[in-house]
PDB file of C-alpha atoms and ligand atoms in Angstrom:
ATOM      1  CA  MET A   7     116.466  61.069 196.191  1.00 62.00           C
ATOM      2  CA  ARG A   8     115.734  63.791 198.735  1.00 85.00           C
ATOM      3  CA  TYR A   9     117.558  64.148 202.047  1.00 97.00           C
ATOM      4  CA  ARG A  10     115.151  64.482 204.963  1.00 98.00           C
ATOM      5  CA  THR A  11     117.812  66.078 207.168  1.00 98.00           C
ATOM      6  CA  ALA A  12     121.296  67.494 206.609  1.00 98.00           C
ATOM      7  CA  LEU A  13     124.013  69.138 208.686  1.00 98.00           C
ATOM      8  CA  ILE A  14     126.457  71.482 206.980  1.00 98.00           C
ATOM      9  CA  THR A  15     129.500  73.054 208.597  1.00 98.00           C
ATOM     10  CA  GLY A  16     130.829  76.362 207.293  1.00 98.00           C
ATOM     11  CA  ALA A  17     127.298  77.421 206.408  1.00 98.00           C
ATOM     12  CA  SER A  18     127.587  81.092 207.395  1.00 98.00           C
ATOM     13  CA  SER A  19     128.935  82.069 203.964  1.00 98.00           C
ATOM     14  CA  GLY A  20     130.028  80.953 200.518  1.00 98.00           C
ATOM     15  CA  ILE A  21     129.542  77.361 199.370  1.00 98.00           C
ATOM     16  CA  GLY A  22     128.063  76.091 202.653  1.00 98.00           C
ATOM     17  CA  ARG A  23     125.502  78.874 202.853  1.00 98.00           C
ATOM     18  CA  SER A  24     124.337  78.305 199.291  1.00 98.00           C
ATOM     19  CA  LEU A  25     124.243  74.533 199.773  1.00 98.00           C
ATOM     20  CA  ALA A  26     122.053  74.944 202.872  1.00 98.00           C
ATOM     21  CA  HIS A  27     119.688  77.301 201.059  1.00 98.00           C
ATOM     22  CA  LYS A  28     119.289  75.030 198.063  1.00 98.00           C
ATOM     23  CA  LEU A  29     118.857  71.858 200.128  1.00 98.00           C
ATOM     24  CA  ALA A  30     116.192  73.615 202.220  1.00 98.00           C
ATOM     25  CA  GLN A  31     114.407  74.596 198.988  1.00 97.00           C
ATOM     26  CA  GLN A  32     114.309  70.895 198.107  1.00 96.00           C
ATOM     27  CA  GLY A  33     112.554  70.135 201.413  1.00 97.00           C
ATOM     28  CA  THR A  34     115.550  69.110 203.539  1.00 98.00           C
ATOM     29  CA  HIS A  35     115.612  70.197 207.200  1.00 98.00           C
ATOM     30  CA  VAL A  36     119.072  71.761 207.430  1.00 98.00           C
ATOM     31  CA  VAL A  37     121.255  72.287 210.492  1.00 98.00           C
ATOM     32  CA  VAL A  38     123.626  75.110 209.642  1.00 98.00           C
ATOM     33  CA  CYS A  39     126.893  75.355 211.571  1.00 98.00           C
ATOM     34  CA  ALA A  40     129.656  77.967 211.842  1.00 98.00           C
ATOM     35  CA  ARG A  41     131.197  80.378 214.349  1.00 98.00           C
ATOM     36  CA  ARG A  42     129.397  83.572 213.293  1.00 98.00           C
ATOM     37  CA  GLU A  43     126.049  83.520 215.073  1.00 98.00           C
ATOM     38  CA  ALA A  44     124.501  86.549 213.357  1.00 98.00           C
ATOM     39  CA  GLU A  45     125.166  85.172 209.849  1.00 98.00           C
ATOM     40  CA  LEU A  46     123.647  81.819 210.829  1.00 98.00           C
ATOM     41  CA  ALA A  47     120.582  83.504 212.358  1.00 98.00           C
ATOM     42  CA  ALA A  48     120.046  85.511 209.148  1.00 98.00           C
ATOM     43  CA  LEU A  49     120.331  82.330 207.062  1.00 98.00           C
ATOM     44  CA  VAL A  50     117.867  80.427 209.260  1.00 98.00           C
ATOM     45  CA  GLU A  51     115.424  83.340 209.060  1.00 98.00           C
ATOM     46  CA  ALA A  52     115.714  83.490 205.255  1.00 98.00           C
ATOM     47  CA  ILE A  53     115.159  79.743 204.917  1.00 98.00           C
ATOM     48  CA  ARG A  54     112.155  79.762 207.245  1.00 98.00           C
ATOM     49  CA  LYS A  55     110.657  82.792 205.467  1.00 98.00           C
ATOM     50  CA  ALA A  56     110.873  80.836 202.218  1.00 97.00           C
ATOM     51  CA  GLY A  57     108.934  77.981 203.855  1.00 98.00           C
ATOM     52  CA  GLY A  58     111.924  75.747 204.659  1.00 98.00           C
ATOM     53  CA  ALA A  59     113.146  74.227 207.915  1.00 98.00           C
ATOM     54  CA  ALA A  60     116.488  75.140 209.473  1.00 98.00           C
ATOM     55  CA  ASP A  61     118.275  75.318 212.822  1.00 98.00           C
ATOM     56  CA  ALA A  62     121.509  77.092 213.663  1.00 98.00           C
ATOM     57  CA  LEU A  63     124.344  75.433 215.547  1.00 98.00           C
ATOM     58  CA  VAL A  64     127.094  77.817 216.577  1.00 98.00           C
ATOM     59  CA  LEU A  65     130.324  75.859 216.708  1.00 97.00           C
ATOM     60  CA  ASP A  66     134.027  76.112 216.087  1.00 98.00           C
ATOM     61  CA  VAL A  67     135.160  72.896 214.391  1.00 98.00           C
ATOM     62  CA  ALA A  68     138.640  73.469 215.817  1.00 98.00           C
ATOM     63  CA  ASP A  69     137.094  72.400 219.135  1.00 98.00           C
ATOM     64  CA  VAL A  70     136.693  68.802 218.047  1.00 98.00           C
ATOM     65  CA  GLN A  71     135.067  67.454 221.224  1.00 98.00           C
ATOM     66  CA  ALA A  72     132.404  70.178 221.319  1.00 98.00           C
ATOM     67  CA  THR A  73     131.809  69.722 217.583  1.00 98.00           C
ATOM     68  CA  ARG A  74     131.242  65.980 217.931  1.00 98.00           C
ATOM     69  CA  ALA A  75     128.906  66.458 220.901  1.00 98.00           C
ATOM     70  CA  ALA A  76     126.875  69.152 219.101  1.00 98.00           C
ATOM     71  CA  ILE A  77     126.482  67.027 215.954  1.00 98.00           C
ATOM     72  CA  GLN A  78     125.459  64.011 218.041  1.00 98.00           C
ATOM     73  CA  SER A  79     122.773  66.124 219.769  1.00 98.00           C
ATOM     74  CA  ALA A  80     121.482  67.357 216.398  1.00 98.00           C
ATOM     75  CA  ASP A  81     121.313  63.758 215.147  1.00 98.00           C
ATOM     76  CA  ALA A  82     119.276  62.714 218.195  1.00 98.00           C
ATOM     77  CA  ARG A  83     117.013  65.794 218.018  1.00 98.00           C
ATOM     78  CA  LEU A  84     116.156  65.236 214.340  1.00 98.00           C
ATOM     79  CA  ALA A  85     115.772  61.451 214.622  1.00 97.00           C
ATOM     80  CA  GLY A  86     118.823  60.978 212.411  1.00 98.00           C
ATOM     81  CA  LEU A  87     120.928  63.031 209.999  1.00 98.00           C
ATOM     82  CA  ASP A  88     120.773  61.717 206.419  1.00 98.00           C
ATOM     83  CA  LEU A  89     123.605  63.913 205.171  1.00 98.00           C
ATOM     84  CA  VAL A  90     126.634  65.405 206.935  1.00 98.00           C
ATOM     85  CA  VAL A  91     128.744  67.870 204.957  1.00 98.00           C
ATOM     86  CA  ALA A  92     132.198  68.795 206.313  1.00 98.00           C
ATOM     87  CA  ASN A  93     132.587  72.070 204.467  1.00 98.00           C
ATOM     88  CA  ALA A  94     134.103  74.471 207.046  1.00 98.00           C
ATOM     89  CA  GLY A  95     137.535  75.531 205.928  1.00 98.00           C
ATOM     90  CA  VAL A  96     140.058  78.341 205.925  1.00 96.00           C
ATOM     91  CA  GLY A  97     142.767  79.494 203.554  1.00 92.00           C
ATOM     92  CA  ALA A  98     146.239  80.340 204.817  1.00 86.00           C
ATOM     93  CA  PRO A  99     146.594  83.911 206.107  1.00 86.00           C
ATOM     94  CA  PRO A 100     148.615  85.958 203.586  1.00 84.00           C
ATOM     95  CA  SER A 101     150.633  87.662 206.345  1.00 87.00           C
ATOM     96  CA  VAL A 102     152.703  84.579 207.278  1.00 92.00           C
ATOM     97  CA  PRO A 103     154.616  81.998 205.230  1.00 92.00           C
ATOM     98  CA  PRO A 104     152.442  78.976 204.274  1.00 89.00           C
ATOM     99  CA  TRP A 105     154.871  76.640 206.047  1.00 92.00           C
ATOM    100  CA  SER A 106     154.804  78.645 209.314  1.00 95.00           C
ATOM    101  CA  TRP A 107     153.152  77.049 212.316  1.00 96.00           C
ATOM    102  CA  GLU A 108     150.676  79.969 212.518  1.00 94.00           C
ATOM    103  CA  ALA A 109     149.363  78.971 209.087  1.00 95.00           C
ATOM    104  CA  LEU A 110     149.867  75.211 209.238  1.00 96.00           C
ATOM    105  CA  GLY A 111     148.569  74.562 212.762  1.00 96.00           C
ATOM    106  CA  ALA A 112     145.294  76.424 212.281  1.00 95.00           C
ATOM    107  CA  ALA A 113     144.647  74.940 208.828  1.00 97.00           C
ATOM    108  CA  CYS A 114     145.280  71.378 210.037  1.00 98.00           C
ATOM    109  CA  GLN A 115     143.044  71.902 213.080  1.00 98.00           C
ATOM    110  CA  ILE A 116     140.121  73.273 211.037  1.00 98.00           C
ATOM    111  CA  ASN A 117     140.469  71.768 207.545  1.00 98.00           C
ATOM    112  CA  PHE A 118     141.573  68.291 208.624  1.00 98.00           C
ATOM    113  CA  LEU A 119     140.844  67.559 212.301  1.00 98.00           C
ATOM    114  CA  GLY A 120     137.643  69.615 212.324  1.00 98.00           C
ATOM    115  CA  ALA A 121     136.447  67.841 209.196  1.00 98.00           C
ATOM    116  CA  ALA A 122     137.390  64.424 210.608  1.00 98.00           C
ATOM    117  CA  ALA A 123     135.478  65.171 213.820  1.00 98.00           C
ATOM    118  CA  THR A 124     132.459  66.268 211.786  1.00 98.00           C
ATOM    119  CA  LEU A 125     132.468  63.276 209.445  1.00 98.00           C
ATOM    120  CA  THR A 126     132.777  60.646 212.143  1.00 98.00           C
ATOM    121  CA  ALA A 127     130.578  62.245 214.832  1.00 98.00           C
ATOM    122  CA  VAL A 128     127.440  60.254 213.999  1.00 98.00           C
ATOM    123  CA  LEU A 129     128.957  57.544 211.831  1.00 98.00           C
ATOM    124  CA  PRO A 130     128.113  54.800 214.399  1.00 98.00           C
ATOM    125  CA  GLN A 131     124.484  55.982 214.387  1.00 98.00           C
ATOM    126  CA  MET A 132     124.390  56.007 210.556  1.00 98.00           C
ATOM    127  CA  LEU A 133     125.843  52.489 210.489  1.00 98.00           C
ATOM    128  CA  ALA A 134     123.227  51.302 212.969  1.00 98.00           C
ATOM    129  CA  ARG A 135     120.496  52.792 210.768  1.00 98.00           C
ATOM    130  CA  GLY A 136     122.082  51.340 207.623  1.00 98.00           C
ATOM    131  CA  HIS A 137     121.971  54.591 205.714  1.00 97.00           C
ATOM    132  CA  GLY A 138     123.608  57.994 205.529  1.00 98.00           C
ATOM    133  CA  HIS A 139     125.805  60.152 203.333  1.00 98.00           C
ATOM    134  CA  LEU A 140     129.115  61.711 204.390  1.00 98.00           C
ATOM    135  CA  VAL A 141     130.471  64.493 202.191  1.00 98.00           C
ATOM    136  CA  GLY A 142     133.767  66.337 202.523  1.00 98.00           C
ATOM    137  CA  VAL A 143     134.531  69.545 200.667  1.00 98.00           C
ATOM    138  CA  SER A 144     138.150  69.167 199.675  1.00 98.00           C
ATOM    139  CA  SER A 145     140.058  70.904 196.909  1.00 98.00           C
ATOM    140  CA  LEU A 146     141.849  70.274 193.642  1.00 98.00           C
ATOM    141  CA  ALA A 147     144.837  71.473 195.702  1.00 96.00           C
ATOM    142  CA  SER A 148     144.753  68.056 197.389  1.00 98.00           C
ATOM    143  CA  PHE A 149     145.872  66.286 194.183  1.00 98.00           C
ATOM    144  CA  GLY A 150     149.520  67.263 194.560  1.00 96.00           C
ATOM    145  CA  ALA A 151     151.941  69.770 196.050  1.00 96.00           C
ATOM    146  CA  LEU A 152     151.577  73.367 194.859  1.00 94.00           C
ATOM    147  CA  PRO A 153     154.000  76.225 195.488  1.00 93.00           C
ATOM    148  CA  GLN A 154     153.300  78.560 198.435  1.00 91.00           C
ATOM    149  CA  ALA A 155     150.409  76.377 199.558  1.00 93.00           C
ATOM    150  CA  ALA A 156     151.671  73.960 202.225  1.00 95.00           C
ATOM    151  CA  ALA A 157     149.075  75.040 204.786  1.00 96.00           C
ATOM    152  CA  TYR A 158     146.254  74.529 202.323  1.00 95.00           C
ATOM    153  CA  CYS A 159     147.404  71.488 200.313  1.00 97.00           C
ATOM    154  CA  ALA A 160     148.501  69.325 203.247  1.00 97.00           C
ATOM    155  CA  PRO A 161     145.285  69.234 205.330  1.00 98.00           C
ATOM    156  CA  LYS A 162     143.114  69.014 202.200  1.00 98.00           C
ATOM    157  CA  ALA A 163     145.189  66.038 200.983  1.00 98.00           C
ATOM    158  CA  GLY A 164     144.675  64.503 204.433  1.00 98.00           C
ATOM    159  CA  LEU A 165     140.928  65.087 204.174  1.00 98.00           C
ATOM    160  CA  SER A 166     140.736  63.505 200.710  1.00 98.00           C
ATOM    161  CA  MET A 167     142.724  60.505 201.963  1.00 98.00           C
ATOM    162  CA  LEU A 168     140.461  60.132 205.003  1.00 98.00           C
ATOM    163  CA  LEU A 169     137.387  60.144 202.754  1.00 98.00           C
ATOM    164  CA  ASP A 170     138.971  57.535 200.443  1.00 98.00           C
ATOM    165  CA  CYS A 171     139.690  55.284 203.445  1.00 98.00           C
ATOM    166  CA  LEU A 172     136.171  55.727 204.831  1.00 98.00           C
ATOM    167  CA  ARG A 173     134.704  54.858 201.410  1.00 98.00           C
ATOM    168  CA  LEU A 174     136.664  51.600 201.355  1.00 98.00           C
ATOM    169  CA  ASP A 175     135.638  50.640 204.867  1.00 98.00           C
ATOM    170  CA  LEU A 176     131.983  51.639 204.578  1.00 98.00           C
ATOM    171  CA  HIS A 177     131.290  49.899 201.288  1.00 98.00           C
ATOM    172  CA  GLY A 178     128.107  47.844 201.531  1.00 97.00           C
ATOM    173  CA  THR A 179     126.966  49.411 204.811  1.00 98.00           C
ATOM    174  CA  GLY A 180     124.463  51.833 203.294  1.00 98.00           C
ATOM    175  CA  VAL A 181     126.609  54.811 204.310  1.00 98.00           C
ATOM    176  CA  ALA A 182     128.025  56.554 201.219  1.00 98.00           C
ATOM    177  CA  VAL A 183     131.098  58.799 201.131  1.00 98.00           C
ATOM    178  CA  THR A 184     131.639  61.579 198.584  1.00 98.00           C
ATOM    179  CA  THR A 185     134.697  63.793 198.168  1.00 98.00           C
ATOM    180  CA  ILE A 186     134.080  67.125 196.474  1.00 98.00           C
ATOM    181  CA  HIS A 187     137.260  68.507 194.905  1.00 98.00           C
ATOM    182  CA  VAL A 188     136.700  72.179 194.225  1.00 97.00           C
ATOM    183  CA  GLY A 189     138.773  74.438 191.991  1.00 95.00           C
ATOM    184  CA  PHE A 190     138.207  78.185 192.347  1.00 95.00           C
ATOM    185  CA  VAL A 191     134.834  79.497 193.487  1.00 97.00           C
ATOM    186  CA  ARG A 192     134.170  83.219 193.992  1.00 96.00           C
ATOM    187  CA  THR A 193     133.733  83.294 197.800  1.00 96.00           C
ATOM    188  CA  ALA A 194     135.198  85.272 200.703  1.00 93.00           C
ATOM    189  CA  MET A 195     138.059  82.769 200.793  1.00 92.00           C
ATOM    190  CA  LEU A 196     139.461  84.165 197.543  1.00 90.00           C
ATOM    191  CA  GLU A 197     138.885  87.838 198.395  1.00 87.00           C
ATOM    192  CA  HIS A 198     142.586  88.531 198.944  1.00 79.00           C
ATOM    193  CA  ALA A 199     143.997  86.068 196.422  1.00 79.00           C
ATOM    194  CA  THR A 200     146.833  87.564 194.406  1.00 76.00           C
ATOM    195  CA  HIS A 201     147.490  84.537 192.186  1.00 79.00           C
ATOM    196  CA  ARG A 202     145.616  83.637 188.999  1.00 83.00           C
ATOM    197  CA  LEU A 203     142.201  81.999 189.406  1.00 86.00           C
ATOM    198  CA  PRO A 204     141.733  79.870 186.284  1.00 87.00           C
ATOM    199  CA  GLN A 205     138.207  78.659 185.481  1.00 93.00           C
ATOM    200  CA  LEU A 206     136.751  80.611 188.406  1.00 95.00           C
ATOM    201  CA  MET A 207     133.195  79.454 189.149  1.00 96.00           C
ATOM    202  CA  GLU A 208     130.331  81.444 190.635  1.00 97.00           C
ATOM    203  CA  ILE A 209     128.889  80.018 193.865  1.00 98.00           C
ATOM    204  CA  ASP A 210     125.484  79.202 192.362  1.00 98.00           C
ATOM    205  CA  ALA A 211     126.953  77.298 189.427  1.00 97.00           C
ATOM    206  CA  ALA A 212     129.311  75.324 191.679  1.00 98.00           C
ATOM    207  CA  VAL A 213     126.634  74.394 194.205  1.00 98.00           C
ATOM    208  CA  ASP A 214     124.072  73.526 191.516  1.00 98.00           C
ATOM    209  CA  ALA A 215     126.647  71.177 189.964  1.00 98.00           C
ATOM    210  CA  MET A 216     127.241  69.554 193.378  1.00 98.00           C
ATOM    211  CA  LEU A 217     123.534  69.110 194.036  1.00 98.00           C
ATOM    212  CA  ARG A 218     122.898  67.587 190.616  1.00 97.00           C
ATOM    213  CA  ARG A 219     125.418  64.827 191.387  1.00 97.00           C
ATOM    214  CA  LEU A 220     125.123  64.334 195.169  1.00 97.00           C
ATOM    215  CA  PRO A 221     121.917  62.249 195.208  1.00 94.00           C
ATOM    216  CA  ASP A 222     123.712  59.587 193.114  1.00 96.00           C
ATOM    217  CA  ARG A 223     126.198  59.311 195.995  1.00 97.00           C
ATOM    218  CA  PRO A 224     129.289  59.329 193.714  1.00 98.00           C
ATOM    219  CA  ALA A 225     132.777  58.670 195.078  1.00 98.00           C
ATOM    220  CA  GLU A 226     133.904  62.106 193.948  1.00 98.00           C
ATOM    221  CA  ILE A 227     132.715  65.293 192.342  1.00 98.00           C
ATOM    222  CA  ASN A 228     135.402  67.374 190.632  1.00 98.00           C
ATOM    223  CA  LEU A 229     134.669  70.993 189.786  1.00 97.00           C
ATOM    224  CA  PRO A 230     135.305  72.292 187.220  1.00 97.00           C
ATOM    225  CA  GLN A 231     136.135  69.176 185.206  1.00 95.00           C
ATOM    226  CA  PRO A 232     138.773  70.657 182.837  1.00 96.00           C
ATOM    227  CA  LEU A 233     140.794  72.175 185.696  1.00 96.00           C
ATOM    228  CA  ALA A 234     140.458  68.925 187.668  1.00 97.00           C
ATOM    229  CA  PHE A 235     141.805  66.991 184.705  1.00 97.00           C
ATOM    230  CA  ALA A 236     144.743  69.380 184.230  1.00 96.00           C
ATOM    231  CA  THR A 237     145.577  69.403 187.962  1.00 96.00           C
ATOM    232  CA  ARG A 238     145.501  65.611 188.172  1.00 96.00           C
ATOM    233  CA  PHE A 239     147.659  65.331 185.031  1.00 97.00           C
ATOM    234  CA  LEU A 240     150.201  67.759 186.532  1.00 96.00           C
ATOM    235  CA  ALA A 241     150.252  65.824 189.826  1.00 96.00           C
ATOM    236  CA  ARG A 242     151.045  62.596 187.966  1.00 96.00           C
ATOM    237  CA  LEU A 243     154.003  63.950 186.015  1.00 97.00           C
ATOM    238  CA  PRO A 244     157.341  62.513 187.129  1.00 97.00           C
ATOM    239  CA  ARG A 245     158.938  64.540 189.914  1.00 96.00           C
ATOM    240  CA  TRP A 246     161.931  65.561 187.756  1.00 97.00           C
ATOM    241  CA  LEU A 247     159.515  67.325 185.392  1.00 96.00           C
ATOM    242  CA  ARG A 248     156.763  68.412 187.819  1.00 96.00           C
ATOM    243  CA  GLU A 249     158.828  70.208 190.440  1.00 95.00           C
ATOM    244  CA  PRO A 250     160.816  72.482 188.060  1.00 95.00           C
ATOM    245  CA  LEU A 251     157.533  73.267 186.255  1.00 94.00           C
ATOM    246  CA  LEU A 252     155.812  74.210 189.509  1.00 93.00           C
ATOM    247  CA  ARG A 253     158.789  76.278 190.674  1.00 91.00           C
ATOM    248  CA  ALA A 254     158.657  78.192 187.391  1.00 90.00           C
ATOM    249  CA  VAL A 255     155.014  79.201 187.918  1.00 82.00           C
ATOM    250  CA  ARG A 256     155.217  79.873 191.675  1.00 70.00           C
ATOM    251  CA  PRO A 257     153.212  82.959 192.699  1.00 65.00           C
ATOM    252  CA  SER A 258     155.243  86.003 193.738  1.00 55.00           C
TER     253      SER A 258
HETATM  254  N1  NAP B  19     136.362  79.117 197.274  1.00 89.61           N
HETATM  255  C1  NAP B  19     137.209  78.319 196.690  1.00 89.61           C
HETATM  256  O1  NAP B  19     137.797  78.637 195.647  1.00 89.61           O
HETATM  257  C2  NAP B  19     137.471  76.943 197.257  1.00 89.61           C
HETATM  258  C3  NAP B  19     138.308  76.083 196.534  1.00 89.61           C
HETATM  259  C4  NAP B  19     138.544  74.803 197.034  1.00 89.61           C
HETATM  260  C5  NAP B  19     137.949  74.402 198.220  1.00 89.61           C
HETATM  261  N2  NAP B  19     137.164  75.276 198.911  1.00 89.61           N
HETATM  262  C6  NAP B  19     136.623  74.811 200.175  1.00 89.61           C
HETATM  263  O2  NAP B  19     135.244  75.094 200.251  1.00 89.61           O
HETATM  264  C7  NAP B  19     134.868  75.190 201.631  1.00 89.61           C
HETATM  265  C8  NAP B  19     133.983  76.408 201.825  1.00 89.61           C
HETATM  266  O3  NAP B  19     134.751  77.576 201.615  1.00 89.61           O
HETATM  267  P1  NAP B  19     134.189  78.855 200.852  1.00 89.61           P
HETATM  268  O4  NAP B  19     134.932  79.002 199.590  1.00 89.61           O
HETATM  269  O5  NAP B  19     132.706  78.832 200.827  1.00 89.61           O
HETATM  270  O6  NAP B  19     134.736  80.021 201.811  1.00 89.61           O
HETATM  271  P2  NAP B  19     134.034  80.944 202.892  1.00 89.61           P
HETATM  272  O7  NAP B  19     132.910  81.728 202.279  1.00 89.61           O
HETATM  273  O8  NAP B  19     135.147  81.676 203.539  1.00 89.61           O
HETATM  274  O9  NAP B  19     133.380  79.918 203.899  1.00 89.61           O
HETATM  275  C9  NAP B  19     134.111  79.240 204.881  1.00 89.61           C
HETATM  276  C10 NAP B  19     133.136  78.775 205.932  1.00 89.61           C
HETATM  277  O10 NAP B  19     133.856  77.998 206.889  1.00 89.61           O
HETATM  278  C11 NAP B  19     133.475  78.447 208.178  1.00 89.61           C
HETATM  279  N3  NAP B  19     134.556  78.210 209.126  1.00 89.61           N
HETATM  280  C12 NAP B  19     135.853  78.590 209.031  1.00 89.61           C
HETATM  281  N4  NAP B  19     136.524  78.220 210.121  1.00 89.61           N
HETATM  282  C13 NAP B  19     135.628  77.588 210.923  1.00 89.61           C
HETATM  283  C14 NAP B  19     135.719  76.979 212.208  1.00 89.61           C
HETATM  284  N5  NAP B  19     136.872  76.975 212.909  1.00 89.61           N
HETATM  285  N6  NAP B  19     134.613  76.420 212.730  1.00 89.61           N
HETATM  286  C15 NAP B  19     133.442  76.434 212.050  1.00 89.61           C
HETATM  287  N7  NAP B  19     133.297  77.001 210.848  1.00 89.61           N
HETATM  288  C16 NAP B  19     134.379  77.569 210.297  1.00 89.61           C
HETATM  289  C17 NAP B  19     133.178  79.931 208.004  1.00 89.61           C
HETATM  290  O11 NAP B  19     132.271  80.374 209.002  1.00 89.61           O
HETATM  291  P3  NAP B  19     132.630  81.206 210.316  1.00 89.61           P
HETATM  292  O12 NAP B  19     133.744  82.144 209.957  1.00 89.61           O
HETATM  293  O13 NAP B  19     131.345  81.887 210.634  1.00 89.61           O
HETATM  294  O14 NAP B  19     133.006  80.197 211.323  1.00 89.61           O
HETATM  295  C18 NAP B  19     132.478  79.919 206.674  1.00 89.61           C
HETATM  296  O15 NAP B  19     131.104  79.653 206.839  1.00 89.61           O
HETATM  297  C19 NAP B  19     136.186  75.227 202.422  1.00 89.61           C
HETATM  298  O16 NAP B  19     136.458  73.977 202.997  1.00 89.61           O
HETATM  299  C20 NAP B  19     137.220  75.539 201.360  1.00 89.61           C
HETATM  300  O17 NAP B  19     138.506  75.056 201.698  1.00 89.61           O
HETATM  301  C21 NAP B  19     136.915  76.520 198.454  1.00 89.61           C
END
């Protein structure tokens, strides 16, 4: 299955940028969204040069009303979006504690509320058309609490829960919902990471794996599988065992 049209947030770099490029190569008209206008313009130019179709939409997903309005306009302009990918996300700034409001407030606004605004912006239109695909880029960090990661784990867990609820409610409507749980991918987000990055994936490999599975509209895509299995196993350990274990491996 090919998507005729797709909208991807967080497309100015990393996973979103690569996803947009590769979808455009498959013949999808992509709407690429992010805050950095110059990066989006360069991406659109590269896609068009390669014979693809792309438009840039400069938006800050933290502004949920503007985000919803912009996505609704794109849907109308392109006679329907087949695929909407809520990929925009931020890590917690290293300069403040992960439980501080500076870290938590921004991460919730972008990684949870921004994603929720994106995913639901044209859901009524998709339901009326009887087809569509909603995809959220969450994280293996959503499976359970991790040390020094409140600002990242909490909104990603919220996003994964939202996607699970949507999947239940949209069953049989023609609108599919996929959660992508990502481990570690070598993008700008990890540039300043000081902790270990087990099973680190390159962007191309991660995005190719997503695109191989996405057309089947699976409930979830977990990358990489072994780390996903280990993380889920850890999250399901009884609290009396899990919490001392996690405290013992907390990053400095
Ligand atoms: N890399 C990993 O190891 C990893 C692991 C698990 C999950 N993820 C998730 O994967 C997604 C993509 O991240 P990445 O690794 O590709 O990192 P990245 O290269 O830093 O990309 C993040 C993207 O999000 C956009 N963005 C951030 N805040 C935004 C806002 N307020 N409004 C609109 N766009 C915004 C950025 O664009 P602008 O700055 O131009 O707005 C950028 O395009 C994120 O949701 C992240 O949480 C990544």
